[in-house]
Coordinates of C-alpha atoms and ligand atoms in Angstrom, one line a residue:
Chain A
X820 CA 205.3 123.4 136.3
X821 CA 203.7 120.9 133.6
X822 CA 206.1 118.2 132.0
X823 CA 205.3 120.4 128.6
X824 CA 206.9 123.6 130.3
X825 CA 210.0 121.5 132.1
X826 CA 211.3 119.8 128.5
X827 CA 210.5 123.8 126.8
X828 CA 212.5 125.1 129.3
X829 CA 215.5 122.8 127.8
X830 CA 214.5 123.6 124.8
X831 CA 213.0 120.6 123.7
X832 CA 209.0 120.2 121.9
X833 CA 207.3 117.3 123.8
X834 CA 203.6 116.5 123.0
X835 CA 201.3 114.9 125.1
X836 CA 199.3 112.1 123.5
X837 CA 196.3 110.2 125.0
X838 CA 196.9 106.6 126.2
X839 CA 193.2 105.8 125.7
X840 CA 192.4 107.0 122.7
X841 CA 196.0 108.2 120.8
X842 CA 194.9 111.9 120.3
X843 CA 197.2 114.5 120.6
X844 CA 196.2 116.9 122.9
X845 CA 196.9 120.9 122.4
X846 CA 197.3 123.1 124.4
X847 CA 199.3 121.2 126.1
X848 CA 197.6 119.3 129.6
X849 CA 197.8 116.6 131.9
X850 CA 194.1 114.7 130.4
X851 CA 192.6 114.5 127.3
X852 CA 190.3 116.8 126.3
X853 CA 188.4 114.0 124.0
X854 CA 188.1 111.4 126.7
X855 CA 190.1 112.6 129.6
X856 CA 192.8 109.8 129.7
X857 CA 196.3 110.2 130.9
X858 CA 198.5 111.6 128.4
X859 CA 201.9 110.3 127.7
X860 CA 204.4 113.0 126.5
X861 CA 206.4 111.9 123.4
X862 CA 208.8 113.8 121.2
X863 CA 207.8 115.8 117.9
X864 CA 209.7 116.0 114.5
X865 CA 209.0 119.4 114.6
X866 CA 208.1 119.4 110.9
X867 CA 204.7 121.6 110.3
X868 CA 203.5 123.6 107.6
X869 CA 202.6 126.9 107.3
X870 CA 198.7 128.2 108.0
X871 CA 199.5 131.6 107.6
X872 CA 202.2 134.6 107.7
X873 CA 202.7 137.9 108.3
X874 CA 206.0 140.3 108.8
X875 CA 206.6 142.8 111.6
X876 CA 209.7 145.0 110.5
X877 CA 212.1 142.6 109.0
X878 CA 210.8 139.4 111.0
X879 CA 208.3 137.3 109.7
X880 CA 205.9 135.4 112.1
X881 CA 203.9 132.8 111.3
X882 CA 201.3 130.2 112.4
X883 CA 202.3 127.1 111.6
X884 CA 200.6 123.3 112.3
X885 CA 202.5 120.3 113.4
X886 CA 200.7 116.8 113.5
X887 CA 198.0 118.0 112.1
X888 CA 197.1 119.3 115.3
X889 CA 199.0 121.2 117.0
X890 CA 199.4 125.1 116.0
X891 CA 201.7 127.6 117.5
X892 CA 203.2 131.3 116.0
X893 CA 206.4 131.4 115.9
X894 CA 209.3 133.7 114.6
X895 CA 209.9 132.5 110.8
X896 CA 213.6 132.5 110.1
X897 CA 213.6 133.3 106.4
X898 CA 217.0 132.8 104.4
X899 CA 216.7 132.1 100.5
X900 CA 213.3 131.0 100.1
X901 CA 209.9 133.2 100.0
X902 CA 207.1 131.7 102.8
X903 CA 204.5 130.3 101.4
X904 CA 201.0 128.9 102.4
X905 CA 201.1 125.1 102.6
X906 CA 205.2 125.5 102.8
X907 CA 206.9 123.2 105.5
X908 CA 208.9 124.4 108.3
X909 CA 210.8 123.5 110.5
X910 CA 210.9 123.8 114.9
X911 CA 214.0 125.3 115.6
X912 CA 214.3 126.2 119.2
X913 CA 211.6 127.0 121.6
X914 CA 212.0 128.9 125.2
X915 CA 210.0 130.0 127.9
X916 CA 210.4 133.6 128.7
X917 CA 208.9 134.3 131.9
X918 CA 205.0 133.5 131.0
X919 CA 205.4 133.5 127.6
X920 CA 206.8 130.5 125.0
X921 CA 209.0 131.7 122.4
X922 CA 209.5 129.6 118.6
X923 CA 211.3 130.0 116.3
X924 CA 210.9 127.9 112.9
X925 CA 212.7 127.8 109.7
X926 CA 211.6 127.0 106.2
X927 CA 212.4 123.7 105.1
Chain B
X74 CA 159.0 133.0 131.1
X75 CA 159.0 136.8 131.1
X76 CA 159.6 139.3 128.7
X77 CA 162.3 141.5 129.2
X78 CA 163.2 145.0 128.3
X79 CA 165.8 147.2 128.5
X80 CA 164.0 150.8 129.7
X81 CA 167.0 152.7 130.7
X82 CA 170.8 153.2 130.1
X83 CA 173.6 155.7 131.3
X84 CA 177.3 156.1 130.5
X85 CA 180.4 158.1 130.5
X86 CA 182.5 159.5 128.2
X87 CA 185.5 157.1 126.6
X88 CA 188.7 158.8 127.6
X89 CA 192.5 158.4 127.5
X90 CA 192.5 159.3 131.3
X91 CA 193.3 157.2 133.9
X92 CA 190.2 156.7 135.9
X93 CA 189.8 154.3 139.0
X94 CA 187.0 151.1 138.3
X95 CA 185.1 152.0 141.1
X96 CA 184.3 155.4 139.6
X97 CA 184.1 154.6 136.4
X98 CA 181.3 152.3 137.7
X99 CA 179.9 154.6 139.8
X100 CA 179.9 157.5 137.5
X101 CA 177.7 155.1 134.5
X102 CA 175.2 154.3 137.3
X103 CA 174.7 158.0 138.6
X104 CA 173.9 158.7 134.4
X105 CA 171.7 155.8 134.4
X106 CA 169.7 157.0 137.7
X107 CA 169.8 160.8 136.6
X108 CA 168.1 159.9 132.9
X109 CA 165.6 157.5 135.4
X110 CA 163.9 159.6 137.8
X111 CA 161.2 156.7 138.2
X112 CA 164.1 154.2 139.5
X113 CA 164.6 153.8 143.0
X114 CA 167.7 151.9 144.5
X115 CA 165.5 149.2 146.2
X116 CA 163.8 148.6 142.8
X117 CA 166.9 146.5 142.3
X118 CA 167.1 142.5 142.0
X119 CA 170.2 142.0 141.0
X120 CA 173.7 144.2 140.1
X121 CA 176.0 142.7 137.5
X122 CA 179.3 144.3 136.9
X123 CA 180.9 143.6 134.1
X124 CA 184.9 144.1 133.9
X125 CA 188.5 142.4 132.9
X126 CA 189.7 144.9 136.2
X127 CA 191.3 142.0 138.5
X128 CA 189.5 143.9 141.8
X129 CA 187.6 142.0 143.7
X130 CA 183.7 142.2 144.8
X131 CA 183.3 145.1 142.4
X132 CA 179.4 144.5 142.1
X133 CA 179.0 144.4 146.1
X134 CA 181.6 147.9 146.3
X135 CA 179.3 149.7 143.3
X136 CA 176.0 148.6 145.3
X137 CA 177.2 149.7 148.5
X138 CA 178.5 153.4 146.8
X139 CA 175.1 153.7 145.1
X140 CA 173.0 152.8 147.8
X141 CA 171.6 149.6 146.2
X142 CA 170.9 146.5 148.3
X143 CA 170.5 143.8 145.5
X144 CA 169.5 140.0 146.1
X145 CA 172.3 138.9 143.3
X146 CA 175.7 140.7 142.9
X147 CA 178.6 139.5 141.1
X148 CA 181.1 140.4 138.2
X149 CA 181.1 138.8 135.0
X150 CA 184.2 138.1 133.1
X151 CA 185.0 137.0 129.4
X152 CA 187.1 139.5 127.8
X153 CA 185.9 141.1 125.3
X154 CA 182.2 140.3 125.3
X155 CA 181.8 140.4 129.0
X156 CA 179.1 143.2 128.7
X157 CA 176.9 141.3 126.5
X158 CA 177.7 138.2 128.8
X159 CA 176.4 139.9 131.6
X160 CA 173.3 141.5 130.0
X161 CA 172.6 137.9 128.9
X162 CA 172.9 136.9 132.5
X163 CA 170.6 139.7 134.1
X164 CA 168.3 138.2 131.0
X165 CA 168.6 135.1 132.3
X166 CA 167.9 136.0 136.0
X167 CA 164.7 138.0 135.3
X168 CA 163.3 135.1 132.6
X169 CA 164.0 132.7 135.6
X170 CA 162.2 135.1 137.6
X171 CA 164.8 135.4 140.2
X172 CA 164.5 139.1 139.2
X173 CA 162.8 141.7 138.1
X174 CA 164.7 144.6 137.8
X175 CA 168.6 143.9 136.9
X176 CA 171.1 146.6 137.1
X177 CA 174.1 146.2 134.7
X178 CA 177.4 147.9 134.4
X179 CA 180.5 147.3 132.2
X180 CA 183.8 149.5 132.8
X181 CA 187.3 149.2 132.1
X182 CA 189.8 151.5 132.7
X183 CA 192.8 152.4 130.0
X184 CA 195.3 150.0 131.7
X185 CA 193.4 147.4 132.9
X186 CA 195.6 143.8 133.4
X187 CA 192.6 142.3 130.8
X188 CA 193.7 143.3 127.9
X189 CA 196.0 139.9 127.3
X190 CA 195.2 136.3 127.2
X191 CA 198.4 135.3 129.3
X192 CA 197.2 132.0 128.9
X193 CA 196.9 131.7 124.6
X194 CA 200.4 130.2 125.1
X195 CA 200.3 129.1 121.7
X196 CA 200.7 132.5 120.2
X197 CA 203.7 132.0 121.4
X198 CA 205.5 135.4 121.8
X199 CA 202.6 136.6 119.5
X200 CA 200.1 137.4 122.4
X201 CA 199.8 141.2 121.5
X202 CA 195.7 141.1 120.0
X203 CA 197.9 142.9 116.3
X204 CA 199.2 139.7 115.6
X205 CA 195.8 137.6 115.2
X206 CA 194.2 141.1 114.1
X207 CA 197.3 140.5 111.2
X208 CA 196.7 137.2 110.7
X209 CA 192.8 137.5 110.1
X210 CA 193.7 140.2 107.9
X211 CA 195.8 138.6 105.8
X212 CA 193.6 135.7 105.5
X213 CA 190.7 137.6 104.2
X214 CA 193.0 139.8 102.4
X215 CA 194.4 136.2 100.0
X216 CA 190.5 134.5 100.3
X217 CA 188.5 137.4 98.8
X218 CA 191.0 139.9 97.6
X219 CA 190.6 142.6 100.5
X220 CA 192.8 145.8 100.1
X221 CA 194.2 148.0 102.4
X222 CA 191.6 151.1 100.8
X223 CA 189.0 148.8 101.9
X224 CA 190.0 148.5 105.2
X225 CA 191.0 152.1 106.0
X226 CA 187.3 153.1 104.7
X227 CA 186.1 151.1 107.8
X228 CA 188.1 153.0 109.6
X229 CA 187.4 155.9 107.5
X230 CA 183.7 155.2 108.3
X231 CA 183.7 155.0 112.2
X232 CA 185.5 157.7 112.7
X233 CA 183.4 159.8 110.8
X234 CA 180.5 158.7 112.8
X235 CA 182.1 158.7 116.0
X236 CA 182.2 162.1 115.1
X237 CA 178.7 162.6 116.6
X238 CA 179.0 160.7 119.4
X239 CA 179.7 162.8 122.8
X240 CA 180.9 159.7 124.7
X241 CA 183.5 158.8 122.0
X242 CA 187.3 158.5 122.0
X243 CA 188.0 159.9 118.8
X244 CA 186.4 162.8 117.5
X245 CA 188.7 163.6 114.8
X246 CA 187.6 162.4 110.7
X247 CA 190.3 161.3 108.6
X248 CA 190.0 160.8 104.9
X249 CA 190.7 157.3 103.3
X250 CA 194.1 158.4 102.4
X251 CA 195.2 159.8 105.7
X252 CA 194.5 156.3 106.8
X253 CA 196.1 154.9 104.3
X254 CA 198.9 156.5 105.4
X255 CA 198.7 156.0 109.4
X256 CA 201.3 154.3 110.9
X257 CA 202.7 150.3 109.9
X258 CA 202.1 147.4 112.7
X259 CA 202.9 144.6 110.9
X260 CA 202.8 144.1 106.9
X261 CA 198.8 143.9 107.3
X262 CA 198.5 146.4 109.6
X263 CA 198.1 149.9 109.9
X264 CA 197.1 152.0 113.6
X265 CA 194.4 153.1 111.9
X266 CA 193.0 149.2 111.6
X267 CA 192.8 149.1 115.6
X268 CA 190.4 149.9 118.2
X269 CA 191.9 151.0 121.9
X270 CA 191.8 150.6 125.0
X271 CA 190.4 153.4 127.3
X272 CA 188.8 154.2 130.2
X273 CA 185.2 153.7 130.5
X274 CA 182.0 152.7 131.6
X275 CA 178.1 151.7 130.3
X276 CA 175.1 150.7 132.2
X277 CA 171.6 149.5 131.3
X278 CA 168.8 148.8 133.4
X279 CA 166.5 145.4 132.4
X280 CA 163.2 144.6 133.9
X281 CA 160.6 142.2 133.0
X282 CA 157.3 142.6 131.2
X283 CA 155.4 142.8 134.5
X284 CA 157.0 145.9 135.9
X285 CA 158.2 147.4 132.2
X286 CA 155.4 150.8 132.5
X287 CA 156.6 152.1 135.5
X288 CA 160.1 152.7 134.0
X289 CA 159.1 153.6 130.3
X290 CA 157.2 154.1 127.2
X291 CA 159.4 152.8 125.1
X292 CA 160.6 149.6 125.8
X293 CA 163.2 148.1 123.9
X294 CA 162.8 144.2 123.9
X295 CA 165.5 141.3 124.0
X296 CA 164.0 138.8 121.4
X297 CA 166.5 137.0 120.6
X298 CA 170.2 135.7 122.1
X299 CA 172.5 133.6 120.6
X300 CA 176.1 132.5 121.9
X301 CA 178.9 130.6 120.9
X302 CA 182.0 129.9 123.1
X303 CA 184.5 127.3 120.5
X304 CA 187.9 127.7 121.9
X305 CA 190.4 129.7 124.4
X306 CA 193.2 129.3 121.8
X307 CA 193.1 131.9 118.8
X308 CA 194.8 129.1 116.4
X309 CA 191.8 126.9 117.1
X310 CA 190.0 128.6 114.6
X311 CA 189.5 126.6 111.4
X312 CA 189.4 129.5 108.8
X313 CA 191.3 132.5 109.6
X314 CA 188.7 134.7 107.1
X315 CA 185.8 134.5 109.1
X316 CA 183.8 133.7 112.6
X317 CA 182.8 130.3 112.8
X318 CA 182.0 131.6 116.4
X319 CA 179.6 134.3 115.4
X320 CA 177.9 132.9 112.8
X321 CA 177.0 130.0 114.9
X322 CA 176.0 132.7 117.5
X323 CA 173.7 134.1 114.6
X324 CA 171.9 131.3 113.9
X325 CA 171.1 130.7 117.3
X326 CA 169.8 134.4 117.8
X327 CA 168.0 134.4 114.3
X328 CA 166.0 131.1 115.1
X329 CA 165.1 132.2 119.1
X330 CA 163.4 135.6 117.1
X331 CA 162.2 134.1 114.4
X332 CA 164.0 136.9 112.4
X333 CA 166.6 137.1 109.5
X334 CA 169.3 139.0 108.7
X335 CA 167.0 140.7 106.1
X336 CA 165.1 142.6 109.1
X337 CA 168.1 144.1 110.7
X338 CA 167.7 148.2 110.5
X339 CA 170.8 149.1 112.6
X340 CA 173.8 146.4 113.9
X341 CA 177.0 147.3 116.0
X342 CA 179.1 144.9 115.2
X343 CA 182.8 144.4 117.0
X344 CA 185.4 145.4 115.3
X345 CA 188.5 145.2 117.2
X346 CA 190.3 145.6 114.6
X347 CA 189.4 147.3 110.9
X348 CA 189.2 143.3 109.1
X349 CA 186.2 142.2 112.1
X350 CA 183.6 144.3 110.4
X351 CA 184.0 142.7 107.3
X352 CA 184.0 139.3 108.3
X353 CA 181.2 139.9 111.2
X354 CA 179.0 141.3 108.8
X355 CA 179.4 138.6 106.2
X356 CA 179.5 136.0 108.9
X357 CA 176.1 137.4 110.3
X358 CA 174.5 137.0 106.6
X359 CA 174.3 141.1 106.5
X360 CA 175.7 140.6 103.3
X361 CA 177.2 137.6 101.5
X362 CA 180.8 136.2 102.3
X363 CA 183.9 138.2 100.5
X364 CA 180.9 141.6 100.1
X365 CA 181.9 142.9 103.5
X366 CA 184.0 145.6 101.8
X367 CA 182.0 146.4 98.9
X368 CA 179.1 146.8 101.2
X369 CA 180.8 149.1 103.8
X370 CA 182.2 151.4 101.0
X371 CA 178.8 152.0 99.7
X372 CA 177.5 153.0 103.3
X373 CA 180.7 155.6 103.8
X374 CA 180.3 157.2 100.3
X375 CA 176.4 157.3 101.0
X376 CA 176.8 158.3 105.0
X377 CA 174.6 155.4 105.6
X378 CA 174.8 154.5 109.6
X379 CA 173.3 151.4 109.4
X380 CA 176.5 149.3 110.7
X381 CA 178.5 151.2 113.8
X382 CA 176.4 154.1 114.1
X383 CA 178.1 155.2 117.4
X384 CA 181.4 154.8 115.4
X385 CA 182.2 150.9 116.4
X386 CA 185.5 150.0 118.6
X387 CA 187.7 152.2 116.5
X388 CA 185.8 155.4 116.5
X389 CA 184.9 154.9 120.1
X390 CA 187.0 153.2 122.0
X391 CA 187.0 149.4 123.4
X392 CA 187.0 149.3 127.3
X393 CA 186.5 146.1 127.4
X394 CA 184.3 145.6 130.2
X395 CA 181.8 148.4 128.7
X396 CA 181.8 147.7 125.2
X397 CA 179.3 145.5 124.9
X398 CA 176.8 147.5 127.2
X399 CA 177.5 150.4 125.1
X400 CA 176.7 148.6 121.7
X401 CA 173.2 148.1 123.7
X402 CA 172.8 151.8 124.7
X403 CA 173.1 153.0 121.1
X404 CA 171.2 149.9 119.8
X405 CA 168.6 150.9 122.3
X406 CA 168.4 154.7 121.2
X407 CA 168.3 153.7 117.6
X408 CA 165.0 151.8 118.0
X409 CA 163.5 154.5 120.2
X410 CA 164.4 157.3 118.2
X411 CA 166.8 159.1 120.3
X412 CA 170.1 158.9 119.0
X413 CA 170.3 162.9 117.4
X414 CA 172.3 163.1 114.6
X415 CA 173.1 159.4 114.3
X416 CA 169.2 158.5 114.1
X417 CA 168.4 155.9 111.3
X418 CA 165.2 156.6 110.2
X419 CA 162.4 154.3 111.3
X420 CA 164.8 151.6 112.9
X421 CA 162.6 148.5 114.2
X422 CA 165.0 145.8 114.3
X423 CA 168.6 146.1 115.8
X424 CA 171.5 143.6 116.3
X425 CA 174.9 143.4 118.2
X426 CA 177.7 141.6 118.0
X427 CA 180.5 141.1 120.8
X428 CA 183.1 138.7 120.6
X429 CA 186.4 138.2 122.5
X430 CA 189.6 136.7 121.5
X431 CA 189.5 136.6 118.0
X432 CA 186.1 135.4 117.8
X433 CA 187.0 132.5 120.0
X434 CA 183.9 133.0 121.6
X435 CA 181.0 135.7 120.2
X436 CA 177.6 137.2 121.8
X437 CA 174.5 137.6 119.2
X438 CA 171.3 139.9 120.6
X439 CA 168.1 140.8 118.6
X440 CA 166.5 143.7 119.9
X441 CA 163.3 145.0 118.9
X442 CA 161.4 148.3 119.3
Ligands
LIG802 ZN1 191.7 110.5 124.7

């Protein structure tokens, strides 16, 4: 299992970025996909803004982007606020659920 | 480097049933070989199969059931467009002259394991093809002021022409409204938006220039190819209201043929889901970006078959390993004048477009009669 998966697992959003050249690499992986240097895995803020949304039922999803990289879909806990394009969330939790990674995020 | 031309096709019909890959294969070659009479098994080069089915060695099993002793046999796999990926690789081998006769064959069957990228972890628990089919249909739905009438007249559209095709899924029309009405996915989208998976299978049969008259009269050429591969990850795309992918495809195809998107009589285009048509066909330059749904009402209300005649994904069915071999057949028939009810009149010039993975990768072919 890849570092990325072992710190999900405890619920925790580490990001690898390149020692050579300071990109941050997504999807997650052990090299670079610029310049194929080592990656050093760092944590995240977990503050990202929305791309786009949707809602399935009663639970909006989304596809958020976090340092200016990184993009995932998540659930999109909604409480007062209305999502918005452009509108910042937060990372809640994150799982892994057999093959499949499982966020949750939460307007700011 | 050779010409090459695709002289013959066969095919089964797109079903709900449950059919083994190996028949399914089978059962598109016999077709191919019935409609072929001057095709003889050791004619062939090469035997490309072209499937998301996780069974192994399926080209050497479907050469050994139909008697064929090829120099080249393998499967090609890249969801979605794996049929045009293979036809572009039996291209490949006959312009190289490693072959001149290629034998290809897409299938799937209903519940084939290809049907999800496992790997696209970053859809999160999102991996289900709705939820980027929802978010490219919101996106185009906020950048150019789609509506959900639009989109159901795609559906509207192919269904209706799927109507006349014997090999289709669905052979049921549906009014605009009924659509309308079909059942909620998500907020952006309805049943009626989606294409499904079935069982099925397509072949073709390509040769080059220097063998073309033994195998027919009516040649139908490969002028021009055109492929773009950007991402695995669906959130990689920059714009969620169109194809980057395809329209870099496009340009590639459009320059090898010397044509423009002007010339095109008939296209099949891939739409997975109701919102792909629209963006292909403005991403192609069929018709201008944020027209996609002006233009494909005027075609319904006029029955004009010039996009999806064979009634696209939705209207036919999308096994994946066949669909892009199938969008050649009717391509094929179109410019030789055989496709019955669904003829367009005097079509010289046709186009298809295969993609996989929310058009993180997308096929482009120019064909010419
Ligand atoms: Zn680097």
């Amino acid at each position: 299992m890849s570092i990325f998966e072992v710190e999900l697992k405890k619920g925790k959003f580490v990001i690898p970025e390149c020692l050579t050249c300071k990109d941050v690499v997504w999807p997650p992986s052990d090299y670079c996909s610029l310049c194929f240097g080592k990656v050093n895995w760092r944590k995240s803020d977990g503050i990202g803004k929305i791309l786009e949304y949707s809602k399935k039922g009663n639970i909006f999803f989304c596809l958020a982007e976090f340092e200016k990289k990184i993009r995932i879909m998540g659930t999109l806990q909604v409480y007062s606020n209305q999502p918005e394009i452009g509108k910042k969330v937060k990372l809640d939790t994150c799982k892994v659920d057999g093959r499949n990674y499982n966020f949750t995020m939460t307007l700011v | 480097m050779n010409k090459i031309a695709i002289v013959g096709y066969g095919t089964t019909k797109f079903s709900r049933e449950e059919i083994p890959v190996e028949s399914l294969l089978l059962n598109a070659t016999k077709s191919l070989f019935d409609q072929n009479p001057n095709l003889n098994q050791k004619d062939i080069d090469a035997v490309l199969v072209s499937t998301n089915d996780n069974t192994k060695y399926l080209s050497a099993i479907l050469s050994e059931l139909a008697g064929i002793q090829p120099k080249t046999a393998h499967t090609v796999e890249s969801l979605c467009n794996s049929g045009t990926n293979s036809v572009v690789s039996a291209y490949s081998y006959i312009a190289s002259g490693l072959a001149d006769v290629a034998l290809v064959v897409g299938a799937e069957r209903r519940n084939s394991p290809g049907q999800i990228l496992e790997w696209d972890n970053s859809r999160g628990e999102f991996k289900h093809p709705i939820f980027w089919g929802t978010i490219f249909t919101k996106a185009h739905k906020r950048k150019f002021g789609t509506t959900e009438e639009d989109l159901a007249t795609v559906s509207a559209k192919n269904h209706k022409y799927a109507h006349d095709n014997p090999n289709a899924y669905s052979n049921k029309i549906y009014s605009v409204e009924e659509l309308m009405n079909s059942k909620i996915l998500t907020d952006d989208l309805k049943v009626s938006d989606c294409s499904r998976p079935c069982s099925g299978a397509s072949a073709v049969l390509l040769v080059s220039d220097k063998v073309v008259k033994k195998y027919s009269d009516s040649p139908v050429w490969i002028n021009g190819i055109g492929q773009k591969t950007l991402s695995a990850s669906f959130t990689k795309n920059q714009d969620f209201s169109s194809m980057s992918s395809t329209r870099e495809a496009a340009k590639i195809a459009f320059d090898m043929s010397h044509l423009d998107p002007i010339d095109i009589d008939i296209a099949e285009i891939h739409d997975a889901f109701t919102v792909c048509e629209l963006m292909a066909i403005e991403d192609l330059g069929l018709v201008s970006k944020g027209n996609g749904a002006k233009f494909v009402k005027t075609l319904y209300e006029t029955e004009d078959r010039k996009i999806n005649p064979r009634g696209g994904l939705i209207g036919t069915g999308h096994p994946l390993g066949a669909t892009g071999v199938a969008q050649i057949i009717e391509t094929t028939q179109q410019l030789q004048g055989t496709a019955g009810k669904r003829q367009i009149e005097n079509a010289k010039v046709g186009l298809v477009h295969n993609m996989s993975a929310a058009a993180t990768s997308s096929t482009v072919l120019l064909l010419q009669s």
